[in-house]
Tab-separated table of C-alpha atoms and ligand atoms in Angstrom:
chain	number	residue	atom	x	y	z
A	1	MET	CA	-23.949	-21.245	-15.000
A	2	LYS	CA	-21.159	-22.257	-17.390
A	3	PRO	CA	-21.896	-23.498	-20.900
A	4	PHE	CA	-22.071	-27.275	-20.778
A	5	GLU	CA	-21.548	-29.964	-23.397
A	6	ILE	CA	-24.632	-31.888	-24.439
A	7	LYS	CA	-22.409	-33.904	-26.801
A	8	LYS	CA	-18.667	-33.631	-27.341
A	9	GLY	CA	-18.137	-30.230	-28.965
A	10	ILE	CA	-21.811	-29.206	-28.782
A	11	TYR	CA	-22.499	-26.681	-26.035
A	12	TRP	CA	-25.642	-25.348	-24.379
A	13	VAL	CA	-25.212	-21.566	-24.359
A	14	GLY	CA	-28.773	-20.618	-23.421
A	15	VAL	CA	-30.387	-18.842	-20.500
A	16	VAL	CA	-32.413	-19.956	-17.475
A	17	ASP	CA	-35.263	-17.505	-16.817
A	18	TRP	CA	-36.067	-18.305	-13.192
A	19	ASN	CA	-38.549	-15.500	-12.642
A	20	VAL	CA	-40.795	-15.480	-15.696
A	21	ARG	CA	-44.336	-16.135	-14.466
A	22	SER	CA	-46.413	-15.613	-17.598
A	23	PHE	CA	-45.864	-16.316	-21.255
A	24	HIS	CA	-47.545	-15.533	-24.589
A	25	GLY	CA	-49.016	-12.363	-23.117
A	26	HIS	CA	-50.689	-13.722	-20.020
A	27	THR	CA	-52.246	-16.805	-21.609
A	28	TYR	CA	-49.746	-19.225	-20.036
A	29	SER	CA	-48.608	-19.225	-16.418
A	30	THR	CA	-45.006	-20.367	-15.968
A	31	LYS	CA	-44.899	-21.123	-12.261
A	32	ARG	CA	-41.624	-23.041	-12.621
A	33	GLY	CA	-39.996	-20.390	-14.847
A	34	SER	CA	-38.498	-21.331	-18.212
A	35	THR	CA	-35.298	-21.613	-20.211
A	36	TYR	CA	-34.336	-20.429	-23.684
A	37	ASN	CA	-31.949	-23.053	-25.013
A	38	ALA	CA	-29.379	-22.262	-27.688
A	39	TYR	CA	-26.702	-24.705	-28.869
A	40	LEU	CA	-23.238	-23.953	-30.227
A	41	ILE	CA	-21.651	-26.607	-32.464
A	42	ILE	CA	-17.874	-26.402	-32.783
A	43	ASP	CA	-16.595	-28.134	-35.921
A	44	GLU	CA	-14.549	-26.991	-38.932
A	45	LYS	CA	-17.378	-24.502	-39.242
A	46	VAL	CA	-19.206	-23.120	-36.198
A	47	ALA	CA	-23.000	-23.103	-36.013
A	48	LEU	CA	-25.307	-21.588	-33.416
A	49	ILE	CA	-28.734	-23.200	-33.205
A	50	ASP	CA	-31.287	-20.568	-32.130
A	51	THR	CA	-30.739	-17.666	-29.746
A	52	VAL	CA	-32.648	-16.425	-26.659
A	53	LEU	CA	-35.097	-13.748	-25.530
A	54	GLY	CA	-33.783	-10.272	-26.426
A	55	SER	CA	-33.479	-9.094	-22.821
A	56	PHE	CA	-30.959	-11.918	-22.220
A	57	SER	CA	-28.752	-11.140	-25.270
A	58	GLY	CA	-25.788	-10.224	-23.047
A	59	GLU	CA	-25.957	-13.516	-21.168
A	60	LEU	CA	-26.031	-15.527	-24.416
A	61	ILE	CA	-23.066	-13.607	-25.819
A	62	GLU	CA	-21.071	-14.037	-22.595
A	63	ARG	CA	-21.624	-17.803	-22.700
A	64	ILE	CA	-20.556	-17.982	-26.361
A	65	LYS	CA	-17.429	-15.972	-25.512
A	66	GLU	CA	-16.458	-18.583	-22.936
A	67	ILE	CA	-16.042	-21.006	-25.852
A	68	ILE	CA	-15.132	-18.946	-28.915
A	69	PRO	CA	-15.122	-15.284	-30.003
A	70	PRO	CA	-18.618	-14.680	-31.488
A	71	GLU	CA	-17.109	-13.491	-34.797
A	72	LYS	CA	-16.082	-17.116	-35.409
A	73	ILE	CA	-19.720	-18.153	-35.812
A	74	ASP	CA	-20.239	-19.140	-39.456
A	75	TYR	CA	-23.916	-20.076	-39.325
A	76	VAL	CA	-26.910	-19.067	-37.207
A	77	ILE	CA	-29.721	-21.584	-37.558
A	78	ALA	CA	-33.075	-19.927	-36.857
A	79	ASN	CA	-35.527	-22.761	-36.214
A	80	HIS	CA	-38.298	-20.337	-35.222
A	81	VAL	CA	-39.067	-16.623	-35.494
A	82	GLU	CA	-40.854	-16.166	-32.152
A	83	THR	CA	-38.919	-13.622	-30.125
A	84	ASP	CA	-38.100	-15.916	-27.199
A	85	HIS	CA	-35.715	-17.637	-29.663
A	86	SER	CA	-34.775	-14.874	-32.092
A	87	GLY	CA	-34.793	-11.826	-29.792
A	88	ALA	CA	-31.021	-11.893	-29.274
A	89	MET	CA	-30.277	-12.070	-33.015
A	90	PRO	CA	-29.864	-8.303	-33.588
A	91	ALA	CA	-27.238	-8.028	-30.810
A	92	LEU	CA	-25.520	-11.270	-31.804
A	93	MET	CA	-25.410	-10.557	-35.546
A	94	LYS	CA	-23.571	-7.298	-34.861
A	95	LEU	CA	-20.735	-9.452	-33.471
A	96	CYS	CA	-20.735	-11.946	-36.354
A	97	PRO	CA	-21.985	-9.877	-39.321
A	98	LYS	CA	-20.629	-12.362	-41.860
A	99	ALA	CA	-22.546	-15.295	-40.408
A	100	LYS	CA	-25.151	-16.794	-42.719
A	101	VAL	CA	-28.635	-17.294	-41.277
A	102	TYR	CA	-30.453	-20.543	-42.157
A	103	GLY	CA	-34.213	-21.023	-41.894
A	104	THR	CA	-37.422	-21.527	-43.822
A	105	GLN	CA	-38.873	-19.003	-46.278
A	106	LYS	CA	-41.482	-18.058	-43.639
A	107	CYS	CA	-38.669	-17.606	-41.130
A	108	LYS	CA	-36.889	-15.227	-43.507
A	109	GLU	CA	-40.086	-13.179	-43.881
A	110	GLY	CA	-40.858	-13.283	-40.153
A	111	LEU	CA	-37.373	-12.256	-39.037
A	112	TYR	CA	-37.437	-9.330	-41.427
A	113	ARG	CA	-40.842	-8.194	-40.128
A	114	ASN	CA	-39.559	-8.356	-36.553
A	115	TYR	CA	-36.101	-6.777	-36.903
A	116	TYR	CA	-35.947	-5.098	-40.362
A	117	GLU	CA	-32.375	-6.311	-40.855
A	118	ASN	CA	-30.940	-7.629	-44.122
A	119	TRP	CA	-28.919	-10.552	-42.806
A	120	ASP	CA	-27.393	-12.954	-45.336
A	121	PHE	CA	-30.183	-15.541	-45.365
A	122	GLN	CA	-30.223	-19.039	-46.844
A	123	VAL	CA	-33.726	-20.468	-47.258
A	124	VAL	CA	-33.859	-24.221	-46.593
A	125	LYS	CA	-36.429	-26.949	-47.158
A	126	THR	CA	-36.940	-30.417	-45.687
A	127	GLY	CA	-33.967	-32.638	-46.503
A	128	ASP	CA	-31.523	-29.795	-47.219
A	129	THR	CA	-28.196	-30.246	-45.467
A	130	LEU	CA	-25.334	-28.099	-44.214
A	131	LYS	CA	-21.908	-29.687	-43.769
A	132	LEU	CA	-19.975	-28.340	-40.784
A	133	GLY	CA	-16.983	-30.676	-41.043
A	134	LYS	CA	-17.318	-33.968	-39.205
A	135	ARG	CA	-20.997	-33.224	-38.703
A	136	THR	CA	-23.829	-32.423	-41.081
A	137	LEU	CA	-27.048	-30.663	-40.204
A	138	THR	CA	-30.294	-31.737	-41.871
A	139	PHE	CA	-33.278	-29.404	-41.867
A	140	ILE	CA	-36.876	-30.558	-41.456
A	141	GLU	CA	-39.646	-28.021	-42.025
A	142	ALA	CA	-42.357	-28.229	-39.351
A	143	PRO	CA	-44.972	-25.678	-40.413
A	144	MET	CA	-47.538	-24.872	-37.701
A	145	ILE	CA	-45.611	-26.762	-35.022
A	146	HIS	CA	-46.317	-24.237	-33.887
A	147	TRP	CA	-45.798	-21.270	-36.239
A	148	PRO	CA	-45.667	-21.300	-40.063
A	149	ASP	CA	-41.897	-20.726	-39.946
A	150	SER	CA	-41.075	-23.570	-37.511
A	151	MET	CA	-38.282	-25.993	-38.389
A	152	PHE	CA	-36.358	-28.853	-36.748
A	153	THR	CA	-32.583	-29.253	-37.115
A	154	TYR	CA	-31.115	-32.761	-36.995
A	155	CYS	CA	-27.475	-33.841	-36.641
A	156	ARG	CA	-27.125	-37.387	-38.021
A	157	GLU	CA	-23.613	-38.074	-36.692
A	158	GLU	CA	-24.799	-37.344	-33.141
A	159	GLU	CA	-28.362	-38.683	-33.627
A	160	LEU	CA	-29.418	-35.373	-32.126
A	161	LEU	CA	-32.739	-33.631	-32.859
A	162	MET	CA	-33.071	-29.916	-32.080
A	163	PRO	CA	-36.805	-29.339	-32.643
A	164	ASN	CA	-37.114	-25.892	-31.051
A	165	ASP	CA	-40.454	-25.617	-29.179
A	166	ALA	CA	-41.561	-29.218	-29.793
A	167	PHE	CA	-40.945	-31.573	-26.832
A	168	GLY	CA	-40.105	-28.562	-24.622
A	169	GLN	CA	-41.291	-27.493	-21.200
A	170	HIS	CA	-41.367	-24.216	-19.294
A	171	TYR	CA	-39.186	-25.571	-16.513
A	172	ALA	CA	-36.258	-23.666	-14.996
A	173	THR	CA	-33.715	-25.918	-13.278
A	174	SER	CA	-30.025	-25.946	-12.491
A	175	GLU	CA	-30.027	-29.513	-13.870
A	176	HIS	CA	-29.884	-30.048	-17.612
A	177	PHE	CA	-31.033	-33.560	-18.530
A	178	ASP	CA	-34.123	-35.765	-18.123
A	179	ASP	CA	-32.320	-38.263	-15.870
A	180	GLN	CA	-31.419	-35.519	-13.377
A	181	VAL	CA	-34.863	-34.123	-12.529
A	182	ASP	CA	-38.119	-35.155	-10.890
A	183	GLN	CA	-40.054	-37.141	-13.526
A	184	CYS	CA	-43.498	-36.026	-12.314
A	185	ALA	CA	-42.582	-32.338	-12.534
A	186	LEU	CA	-40.966	-32.878	-15.939
A	187	MET	CA	-43.980	-34.650	-17.467
A	188	ASP	CA	-46.353	-32.218	-15.754
A	189	GLU	CA	-44.630	-29.290	-17.481
A	190	ALA	CA	-44.420	-31.174	-20.789
A	191	ALA	CA	-48.178	-31.891	-20.657
A	192	LYS	CA	-48.927	-28.284	-19.752
A	193	TYR	CA	-46.847	-27.133	-22.724
A	194	TYR	CA	-48.620	-29.508	-25.092
A	195	GLY	CA	-52.114	-28.747	-23.779
A	196	ASN	CA	-51.832	-24.983	-23.818
A	197	ILE	CA	-49.791	-24.500	-26.988
A	198	LEU	CA	-49.774	-27.551	-29.235
A	199	TRP	CA	-53.141	-29.243	-28.636
A	200	PRO	CA	-54.960	-27.663	-31.623
A	201	LEU	CA	-52.112	-28.765	-33.903
A	202	SER	CA	-52.410	-32.441	-32.946
A	203	SER	CA	-53.132	-33.834	-36.422
A	204	LEU	CA	-50.083	-31.996	-37.842
A	205	ILE	CA	-47.937	-33.273	-34.975
A	206	LEU	CA	-48.962	-36.886	-35.569
A	207	ARG	CA	-48.198	-36.530	-39.270
A	208	LYS	CA	-44.821	-34.891	-38.561
A	209	ILE	CA	-43.808	-37.665	-36.153
A	210	GLU	CA	-44.731	-40.234	-38.839
A	211	ASP	CA	-42.799	-38.254	-41.489
A	212	VAL	CA	-39.696	-38.074	-39.309
A	213	GLN	CA	-39.932	-41.812	-38.592
A	214	LYS	CA	-40.117	-42.455	-42.370
A	215	MET	CA	-36.987	-40.322	-42.906
A	216	SER	CA	-35.176	-42.929	-40.745
A	217	VAL	CA	-33.444	-40.425	-38.538
A	218	PRO	CA	-32.416	-42.290	-35.393
A	219	ILE	CA	-32.810	-40.101	-32.315
A	220	LYS	CA	-30.597	-40.599	-29.265
A	221	MET	CA	-31.109	-37.115	-27.872
A	222	ILE	CA	-33.772	-34.408	-28.172
A	223	ALA	CA	-32.573	-30.914	-27.297
A	224	PRO	CA	-35.587	-28.598	-27.341
A	225	SER	CA	-35.525	-24.817	-26.989
A	226	HIS	CA	-37.244	-24.808	-23.583
A	227	GLY	CA	-36.463	-26.816	-20.479
A	228	ILE	CA	-34.832	-30.165	-20.030
A	229	ILE	CA	-32.844	-32.077	-22.677
A	230	TRP	CA	-34.018	-35.661	-23.284
A	231	ARG	CA	-30.885	-37.851	-23.280
A	232	LYS	CA	-31.915	-40.900	-21.254
A	233	ASP	CA	-35.353	-41.554	-22.654
A	234	PRO	CA	-36.319	-39.453	-25.690
A	235	ALA	CA	-38.915	-42.120	-26.555
A	236	LYS	CA	-40.799	-41.171	-23.381
A	237	ILE	CA	-41.670	-37.709	-24.672
A	238	ILE	CA	-42.240	-38.909	-28.255
A	239	ASN	CA	-44.722	-41.533	-26.984
A	240	ALA	CA	-46.440	-38.950	-24.775
A	241	TYR	CA	-46.815	-36.630	-27.791
A	242	VAL	CA	-48.333	-39.458	-29.854
A	243	SER	CA	-50.858	-40.174	-27.067
A	244	TRP	CA	-51.775	-36.489	-26.596
A	245	ALA	CA	-51.958	-35.912	-30.358
A	246	LYS	CA	-54.332	-38.884	-30.707
A	247	ASN	CA	-56.514	-37.261	-28.025
A	248	GLU	CA	-56.291	-40.394	-25.894
A	249	THR	CA	-58.127	-39.876	-22.608
A	250	LYS	CA	-58.579	-41.381	-19.146
A	251	LYS	CA	-61.694	-42.099	-17.101
A	252	LYS	CA	-61.544	-38.567	-15.811
A	253	VAL	CA	-63.744	-35.457	-15.726
A	254	VAL	CA	-62.807	-31.806	-15.277
A	255	ILE	CA	-65.464	-29.561	-13.753
A	256	ALA	CA	-64.810	-25.867	-14.416
A	257	TYR	CA	-67.293	-23.264	-13.236
A	258	GLU	CA	-67.875	-19.733	-12.019
A	259	SER	CA	-70.458	-18.978	-9.370
A	260	MET	CA	-71.977	-15.668	-8.169
A	261	TRP	CA	-73.549	-16.640	-4.834
A	262	GLY	CA	-72.541	-20.281	-4.444
A	263	SER	CA	-75.481	-22.125	-6.055
A	264	THR	CA	-73.569	-23.147	-9.193
A	265	ALA	CA	-70.670	-24.149	-6.909
A	266	LYS	CA	-73.056	-26.308	-4.865
A	267	MET	CA	-74.300	-28.011	-8.045
A	268	ALA	CA	-70.678	-28.644	-9.095
A	269	ARG	CA	-69.784	-30.269	-5.786
A	270	LYS	CA	-72.840	-32.550	-5.861
A	271	MET	CA	-72.125	-33.643	-9.428
A	272	LEU	CA	-68.537	-34.357	-8.371
A	273	ASP	CA	-69.846	-36.566	-5.544
A	274	GLY	CA	-71.973	-38.534	-8.019
A	275	MET	CA	-69.089	-39.075	-10.415
A	276	ALA	CA	-66.549	-39.920	-7.709
A	277	ASP	CA	-68.981	-42.460	-6.208
A	278	ALA	CA	-69.316	-43.967	-9.692
A	279	GLY	CA	-65.532	-44.481	-9.795
A	280	VAL	CA	-64.513	-41.639	-12.084
A	281	SER	CA	-61.522	-39.409	-11.321
A	282	VAL	CA	-62.683	-35.780	-11.068
A	283	LYS	CA	-60.909	-32.421	-10.795
A	284	LEU	CA	-62.911	-29.338	-9.837
A	285	PHE	CA	-61.915	-25.727	-10.516
A	286	ASP	CA	-63.534	-22.399	-9.729
A	287	ILE	CA	-62.240	-20.677	-12.842
A	288	ALA	CA	-62.328	-17.217	-11.275
A	289	GLN	CA	-59.746	-18.411	-8.732
A	290	SER	CA	-57.785	-20.959	-10.735
A	291	ASP	CA	-54.660	-21.008	-12.838
A	292	THR	CA	-56.261	-21.752	-16.210
A	293	THR	CA	-52.973	-23.105	-17.618
A	294	GLU	CA	-53.233	-25.875	-14.997
A	295	VAL	CA	-56.923	-26.449	-15.799
A	296	ILE	CA	-56.150	-26.943	-19.509
A	297	LYS	CA	-53.366	-29.385	-18.586
A	298	GLU	CA	-55.888	-31.412	-16.563
A	299	MET	CA	-58.304	-31.362	-19.511
A	300	LEU	CA	-55.672	-32.790	-21.877
A	301	ASP	CA	-56.331	-36.374	-20.735
A	302	ALA	CA	-59.884	-35.984	-19.364
A	303	LYS	CA	-62.704	-37.644	-21.293
A	304	GLY	CA	-65.401	-35.403	-19.808
A	305	PHE	CA	-65.824	-31.679	-19.288
A	306	LEU	CA	-68.575	-30.145	-17.136
A	307	ILE	CA	-68.715	-26.387	-17.588
A	308	GLY	CA	-70.902	-24.265	-15.311
A	309	SER	CA	-71.875	-20.671	-14.721
A	310	SER	CA	-74.470	-18.630	-12.933
A	311	THR	CA	-76.586	-16.530	-15.291
A	312	HIS	CA	-75.714	-12.847	-15.286
A	313	ASP	CA	-77.316	-10.422	-17.778
A	314	ASN	CA	-78.794	-13.453	-19.590
A	315	ASP	CA	-75.381	-14.936	-20.197
A	316	MET	CA	-72.459	-16.689	-18.490
A	317	LEU	CA	-70.048	-14.888	-16.170
A	318	PRO	CA	-66.942	-13.251	-17.695
A	319	SER	CA	-64.182	-15.514	-16.311
A	320	ILE	CA	-65.796	-18.675	-17.643
A	321	ALA	CA	-66.549	-16.885	-20.950
A	322	GLY	CA	-62.847	-16.036	-21.322
A	323	PHE	CA	-61.874	-19.578	-20.416
A	324	LEU	CA	-64.238	-21.048	-23.029
A	325	ALA	CA	-62.883	-18.652	-25.664
A	326	PHE	CA	-59.405	-20.096	-24.962
A	327	LEU	CA	-60.677	-23.709	-24.905
A	328	LYS	CA	-62.432	-23.147	-28.248
A	329	GLY	CA	-59.053	-22.370	-29.843
A	330	LEU	CA	-57.592	-25.642	-28.508
A	331	LYS	CA	-60.169	-27.728	-30.444
A	332	PRO	CA	-60.356	-30.757	-28.097
A	333	LYS	CA	-61.480	-33.963	-29.807
A	334	ASN	CA	-63.086	-37.191	-28.553
A	335	ARG	CA	-64.757	-35.631	-25.451
A	336	VAL	CA	-68.136	-35.670	-23.742
A	337	ALA	CA	-69.344	-32.414	-22.214
A	338	ALA	CA	-72.306	-30.756	-20.532
A	339	ALA	CA	-73.261	-27.324	-19.219
A	340	PHE	CA	-74.767	-26.520	-15.829
A	341	GLY	CA	-75.643	-23.514	-13.722
A	342	SER	CA	-78.125	-21.669	-11.570
A	343	PHE	CA	-80.194	-18.622	-12.513
A	344	GLY	CA	-82.606	-16.186	-10.808
A	345	TRP	CA	-85.417	-15.091	-13.081
A	346	SER	CA	-84.321	-15.857	-16.635
A	347	GLY	CA	-81.615	-18.319	-17.676
A	348	GLY	CA	-79.138	-17.997	-20.486
A	349	ALA	CA	-75.746	-19.161	-19.225
A	350	VAL	CA	-76.167	-22.869	-20.028
A	351	VAL	CA	-77.436	-22.056	-23.548
A	352	SER	CA	-74.338	-19.952	-24.225
A	353	ILE	CA	-72.009	-22.573	-22.710
A	354	GLU	CA	-73.532	-25.344	-24.860
A	355	LYS	CA	-73.066	-23.193	-27.959
A	356	GLU	CA	-69.408	-22.566	-27.087
A	357	LEU	CA	-68.763	-26.263	-26.400
A	358	LYS	CA	-70.208	-27.189	-29.810
A	359	GLU	CA	-68.170	-24.454	-31.479
A	360	ALA	CA	-65.070	-25.898	-29.756
A	361	GLY	CA	-65.751	-29.010	-31.840
A	362	ILE	CA	-67.137	-31.220	-29.069
A	363	ALA	CA	-69.657	-33.425	-30.855
A	364	ASP	CA	-71.054	-35.121	-27.756
A	365	VAL	CA	-72.662	-32.328	-25.700
A	366	VAL	CA	-75.295	-33.951	-23.478
A	367	PRO	CA	-78.364	-32.006	-22.217
A	368	SER	CA	-77.557	-29.475	-19.524
A	369	ILE	CA	-78.825	-29.168	-15.951
A	370	SER	CA	-80.088	-25.873	-14.466
A	371	CYS	CA	-81.493	-24.756	-11.159
A	372	LYS	CA	-83.511	-21.679	-10.092
A	373	TYR	CA	-81.832	-19.697	-7.275
A	374	VAL	CA	-80.539	-22.135	-4.617
A	375	PRO	CA	-80.855	-25.893	-5.286
A	376	ASP	CA	-83.364	-27.490	-2.885
A	377	VAL	CA	-83.109	-31.046	-1.550
A	378	ASP	CA	-84.625	-32.598	-4.703
A	379	GLU	CA	-82.499	-30.526	-7.042
A	380	THR	CA	-79.373	-31.320	-5.051
A	381	LYS	CA	-80.213	-35.015	-5.448
A	382	LYS	CA	-80.733	-34.473	-9.190
A	383	CYS	CA	-77.250	-32.960	-9.455
A	384	TYR	CA	-75.790	-36.026	-7.716
A	385	GLU	CA	-77.710	-38.333	-10.098
A	386	PHE	CA	-76.620	-36.191	-13.072
A	387	GLY	CA	-73.024	-36.753	-11.978
A	388	LYS	CA	-73.580	-40.501	-11.721
A	389	GLU	CA	-75.201	-40.664	-15.170
A	390	PHE	CA	-72.470	-38.493	-16.702
A	391	ALA	CA	-69.921	-40.909	-15.243
A	392	GLN	CA	-71.514	-43.720	-17.292
A	393	LYS	CA	-70.668	-41.838	-20.494
A	394	ILE	CA	-66.989	-41.575	-19.581
B	1	FEO	FE1	-40.751	-20.789	-27.546
B	1	FEO	FE2	-42.871	-20.500	-30.196
B	1	FEO	O1	-41.563	-19.940	-28.972
């Protein structure tokens, strides 16, 4: 793929990673692959905005060479330390050793602790600018969106925001822009990205969007560091972020469970019947067999969570325990939840699940429902009624 212009004289020189299937260790499944976007601005001075994953350094450098010799780069803007965006810096900086690196103080510290190189570094703060010639870059610190070092770079003359991870998606395509791809897939990946990475930072994100609006920086294009570039409708993703950050929900419940011999699964299916008959949208997942990245995405706009497990060694089963540990870190707000599960001789799973749900910050945890061994006719009916009653709280 050739470098392409996102604006006159501003080139995408990134990489499409078609085959990556997990991210952040194995906490995030990337079934549609990903991209690492880097942007080269040709003006009186030349600036490169971000780099790519280290294993793709050669591809980045080849793309830059199609436009200019890398030694002509005057500035490397490091919006974020994480290695999917800075990994190619050591190889690149060898080719442009005089280039000055721009980033936040935390970025300076983080880059040093990753690469132990003494690059010429200029620390910047919100509102600082860098004149390239016809264009000027403005820097906007964005701490904890999603690392302490994170920063957005804005080009006023082009009304172009380059916010690194924010507004991105793990979505590998041969197309480049929002008007060229399937909208459902695009928003699906954007929601998955928000739910699994940015959800716990929602209050900071809302504040940052308000701050940027107060800075009166008109935005015609958002070029994130992953996935598709928003040129037709940047407001679409900004509005989606505002809704997700406000924890706005739908009349929807996610049931996530793990079952040893099928009794907890039977309870889950009966509760689903009760809720569906009451007019609530429900998604059901056996966590031991599900892609948890997808489950979290479904939870992002669901008002209700029903979490179930069989009791094993007086506690919940390990897959659901791992899932709840992840959910706890996402700190969902404005939800209703309940625990359920079957047990043989002594319970324990629902008690542990309730504790985890409360520790996740869910204030409204309604009393749980349990069943000894296999639910009989009456207990099956109770599960159905439980589902119907839970639906009333949604
Ligand atoms: Fe895409 Fe936080 O790195």
